Amino acid sequence: MTEITKDSNGTQLNDGDAVTLIKDLKVKGTSVTLKRGTLVKNIRLTDDTAEIECNAEKVKGLVLRTEFLKKA
């Protein structure tokens, strides 16, 4: 059985989807803060249904928790 990855609103997420941040997030290890409303395109699902991988603005290989995202 495969687990379904869902965003903060319960909408199913798939590889390649675009998502929007619902909260300002500080990126550990950098001085970058991703602002609320930032659009992140072409996400990749991980083995953990609570996390996705993506490339955002100046940060490559970023892992975000799905509780801070909504499908764009």
Tab-separated table of N, CA and C in Angstrom:
chain	number	residue	atom	x	y	z
A	1	MET	N	0.846	-1.197	0.000
A	1	MET	CA	0.000	0.000	0.000
A	1	MET	C	0.885	1.252	0.000
A	2	THR	N	0.616	2.166	-0.897
A	2	THR	CA	1.408	3.384	-0.951
A	2	THR	C	0.734	4.477	-0.128
A	3	GLU	N	1.562	5.235	0.546
A	3	GLU	CA	1.070	6.336	1.361
A	3	GLU	C	0.791	7.539	0.456
A	4	ILE	N	-0.222	8.322	0.795
A	4	ILE	CA	-0.568	9.516	0.031
A	4	ILE	C	0.001	10.738	0.740
A	5	THR	N	0.746	11.549	0.012
A	5	THR	CA	1.301	12.781	0.566
A	5	THR	C	0.273	13.887	0.385
A	6	LYS	N	-0.051	14.585	1.499
A	6	LYS	CA	-1.063	15.640	1.452
A	6	LYS	C	-0.495	16.948	1.967
A	7	ASP	N	-1.045	18.067	1.462
A	7	ASP	CA	-0.622	19.382	1.938
A	7	ASP	C	-1.389	19.754	3.206
A	8	SER	N	-1.239	20.996	3.656
A	8	SER	CA	-1.866	21.433	4.903
A	8	SER	C	-3.393	21.426	4.832
A	9	ASN	N	-3.959	21.485	3.620
A	9	ASN	CA	-5.409	21.475	3.455
A	9	ASN	C	-5.961	20.084	3.167
A	10	GLY	N	-5.080	19.084	3.105
A	10	GLY	CA	-5.524	17.728	2.823
A	10	GLY	C	-5.605	17.386	1.347
A	11	THR	N	-5.082	18.258	0.478
A	11	THR	CA	-5.072	18.007	-0.960
A	11	THR	C	-3.886	17.109	-1.303
A	12	GLN	N	-4.099	16.129	-2.151
A	12	GLN	CA	-3.037	15.197	-2.524
A	12	GLN	C	-1.968	15.890	-3.353
A	13	LEU	N	-0.697	15.609	-3.035
A	13	LEU	CA	0.432	16.153	-3.785
A	13	LEU	C	1.062	15.055	-4.629
A	14	ASN	N	1.538	15.426	-5.822
A	14	ASN	CA	2.186	14.491	-6.734
A	14	ASN	C	3.530	15.055	-7.170
A	15	ASP	N	4.418	14.181	-7.675
A	15	ASP	CA	5.700	14.645	-8.228
A	15	ASP	C	5.442	15.685	-9.308
A	16	GLY	N	6.209	16.773	-9.280
A	16	GLY	CA	6.097	17.798	-10.312
A	16	GLY	C	5.091	18.890	-10.006
A	17	ASP	N	4.341	18.767	-8.918
A	17	ASP	CA	3.366	19.798	-8.552
A	17	ASP	C	4.064	21.093	-8.141
A	18	ALA	N	3.311	22.182	-8.131
A	18	ALA	CA	3.780	23.459	-7.600
A	18	ALA	C	3.045	23.700	-6.285
A	19	VAL	N	3.775	24.194	-5.284
A	19	VAL	CA	3.175	24.464	-3.979
A	19	VAL	C	3.529	25.874	-3.531
A	20	THR	N	2.739	26.400	-2.598
A	20	THR	CA	2.952	27.724	-2.039
A	20	THR	C	3.181	27.591	-0.538
A	21	LEU	N	4.119	28.367	-0.006
A	21	LEU	CA	4.370	28.346	1.444
A	21	LEU	C	3.264	29.112	2.154
A	22	ILE	N	2.829	28.597	3.299
A	22	ILE	CA	1.780	29.278	4.071
A	22	ILE	C	2.359	29.976	5.306
A	23	LYS	N	3.696	29.942	5.460
A	23	LYS	CA	4.346	30.524	6.623
A	23	LYS	C	5.777	30.892	6.241
A	24	ASP	N	6.329	31.970	6.825
A	24	ASP	CA	7.743	32.296	6.621
A	24	ASP	C	8.587	31.189	7.243
A	25	LEU	N	9.555	30.689	6.489
A	25	LEU	CA	10.407	29.612	6.992
A	25	LEU	C	11.871	30.015	6.906
A	26	LYS	N	12.599	29.863	8.031
A	26	LYS	CA	14.043	30.078	8.023
A	26	LYS	C	14.688	28.778	7.581
A	27	VAL	N	15.663	28.885	6.689
A	27	VAL	CA	16.351	27.702	6.183
A	27	VAL	C	17.598	27.471	7.029
A	28	LYS	N	17.667	26.305	7.676
A	28	LYS	CA	18.812	25.992	8.533
A	28	LYS	C	20.098	25.969	7.730
A	29	GLY	N	21.166	26.511	8.317
A	29	GLY	CA	22.472	26.492	7.668
A	29	GLY	C	22.695	27.627	6.685
A	30	THR	N	21.687	28.473	6.476
A	30	THR	CA	21.838	29.616	5.577
A	30	THR	C	21.216	30.844	6.234
A	31	SER	N	21.402	31.995	5.603
A	31	SER	CA	20.785	33.218	6.111
A	31	SER	C	19.484	33.511	5.360
A	32	VAL	N	19.021	32.546	4.547
A	32	VAL	CA	17.845	32.740	3.701
A	32	VAL	C	16.566	32.484	4.493
A	33	THR	N	15.577	33.348	4.310
A	33	THR	CA	14.236	33.119	4.833
A	33	THR	C	13.282	33.041	3.652
A	34	LEU	N	12.560	31.936	3.542
A	34	LEU	CA	11.553	31.797	2.484
A	34	LEU	C	10.270	32.436	2.983
A	35	LYS	N	9.779	33.412	2.252
A	35	LYS	CA	8.613	34.180	2.675
A	35	LYS	C	7.304	33.446	2.397
A	36	ARG	N	6.282	33.774	3.180
A	36	ARG	CA	4.931	33.249	2.974
A	36	ARG	C	4.480	33.633	1.567
A	37	GLY	N	3.872	32.697	0.863
A	37	GLY	CA	3.402	32.964	-0.488
A	37	GLY	C	4.405	32.621	-1.572
A	38	THR	N	5.617	32.190	-1.180
A	38	THR	CA	6.630	31.811	-2.165
A	38	THR	C	6.160	30.580	-2.934
A	39	LEU	N	6.245	30.641	-4.248
A	39	LEU	CA	5.851	29.522	-5.096
A	39	LEU	C	7.057	28.620	-5.330
A	40	VAL	N	6.888	27.338	-5.040
A	40	VAL	CA	7.934	26.348	-5.263
A	40	VAL	C	7.416	25.380	-6.310
A	41	LYS	N	8.128	25.291	-7.446
A	41	LYS	CA	7.672	24.462	-8.562
A	41	LYS	C	8.427	23.145	-8.604
A	42	ASN	N	7.820	22.166	-9.261
A	42	ASN	CA	8.459	20.888	-9.556
A	42	ASN	C	8.968	20.168	-8.306
A	43	ILE	N	8.064	19.890	-7.374
A	43	ILE	CA	8.442	19.186	-6.142
A	43	ILE	C	8.660	17.702	-6.426
A	44	ARG	N	9.395	17.064	-5.510
A	44	ARG	CA	9.615	15.622	-5.568
A	44	ARG	C	9.167	15.016	-4.246
A	45	LEU	N	8.380	13.947	-4.304
A	45	LEU	CA	7.926	13.280	-3.095
A	45	LEU	C	9.056	12.433	-2.521
A	46	THR	N	9.051	12.240	-1.201
A	46	THR	CA	10.056	11.421	-0.530
A	46	THR	C	9.378	10.201	0.073
A	47	ASP	N	10.170	9.328	0.662
A	47	ASP	CA	9.614	8.147	1.335
A	47	ASP	C	8.762	8.544	2.537
A	48	ASP	N	9.068	9.692	3.140
A	48	ASP	CA	8.308	10.208	4.278
A	48	ASP	C	7.154	11.069	3.747
A	49	THR	N	5.921	10.708	4.087
A	49	THR	CA	4.769	11.455	3.563
A	49	THR	C	4.657	12.857	4.156
A	50	ALA	N	5.411	13.168	5.200
A	50	ALA	CA	5.352	14.495	5.815
A	50	ALA	C	6.373	15.457	5.222
A	51	GLU	N	7.181	14.985	4.243
A	51	GLU	CA	8.225	15.831	3.671
A	51	GLU	C	8.262	15.728	2.153
A	52	ILE	N	8.682	16.829	1.515
A	52	ILE	CA	8.906	16.844	0.061
A	52	ILE	C	10.275	17.460	-0.199
A	53	GLU	N	10.863	17.154	-1.350
A	53	GLU	CA	12.117	17.777	-1.768
A	53	GLU	C	11.821	18.789	-2.864
A	54	CYS	N	12.624	19.862	-2.906
A	54	CYS	CA	12.422	20.867	-3.944
A	54	CYS	C	13.651	21.747	-4.065
A	55	ASN	N	13.651	22.596	-5.072
A	55	ASN	CA	14.648	23.650	-5.225
A	55	ASN	C	13.894	24.968	-5.143
A	56	ALA	N	14.320	25.835	-4.220
A	56	ALA	CA	13.635	27.112	-4.049
A	56	ALA	C	14.634	28.257	-4.134
A	57	GLU	N	14.252	29.289	-4.828
A	57	GLU	CA	15.055	30.508	-4.970
A	57	GLU	C	16.555	30.238	-4.949
A	58	LYS	N	17.222	30.512	-3.830
A	58	LYS	CA	18.681	30.372	-3.763
A	58	LYS	C	19.108	29.072	-3.092
A	59	VAL	N	18.155	28.216	-2.752
A	59	VAL	CA	18.471	27.005	-1.999
A	59	VAL	C	18.157	25.775	-2.846
A	60	LYS	N	19.158	24.948	-3.081
A	60	LYS	CA	18.973	23.725	-3.873
A	60	LYS	C	18.892	22.524	-2.925
A	61	GLY	N	18.107	21.517	-3.319
A	61	GLY	CA	18.017	20.300	-2.518
A	61	GLY	C	17.356	20.516	-1.170
A	62	LEU	N	16.363	21.367	-1.132
A	62	LEU	CA	15.677	21.714	0.106
A	62	LEU	C	14.599	20.681	0.436
A	63	VAL	N	14.474	20.317	1.716
A	63	VAL	CA	13.409	19.427	2.167
A	63	VAL	C	12.440	20.252	2.997
A	64	LEU	N	11.165	20.251	2.593
A	64	LEU	CA	10.141	21.017	3.313
A	64	LEU	C	9.099	20.082	3.896
A	65	ARG	N	8.544	20.455	5.040
A	65	ARG	CA	7.470	19.694	5.664
A	65	ARG	C	6.152	20.097	5.005
A	66	THR	N	5.293	19.117	4.726
A	66	THR	CA	4.054	19.376	4.012
A	66	THR	C	3.070	20.203	4.841
A	67	GLU	N	3.233	20.282	6.148
A	67	GLU	CA	2.317	21.061	6.987
A	67	GLU	C	2.437	22.565	6.726
A	68	PHE	N	3.517	22.996	6.032
A	68	PHE	CA	3.716	24.415	5.731
A	68	PHE	C	3.438	24.744	4.274
A	69	LEU	N	2.798	23.820	3.539
A	69	LEU	CA	2.568	23.998	2.113
A	69	LEU	C	1.096	23.887	1.749
A	70	LYS	N	0.719	24.542	0.653
A	70	LYS	CA	-0.578	24.293	0.044
A	70	LYS	C	-0.371	24.191	-1.464
A	71	LYS	N	-1.164	23.368	-2.102
A	71	LYS	CA	-1.017	23.162	-3.541
A	71	LYS	C	-1.380	24.442	-4.279
A	72	ALA	N	-0.552	24.808	-5.257
A	72	ALA	CA	-0.777	26.058	-5.991
A	72	ALA	C	-1.795	25.849	-7.093
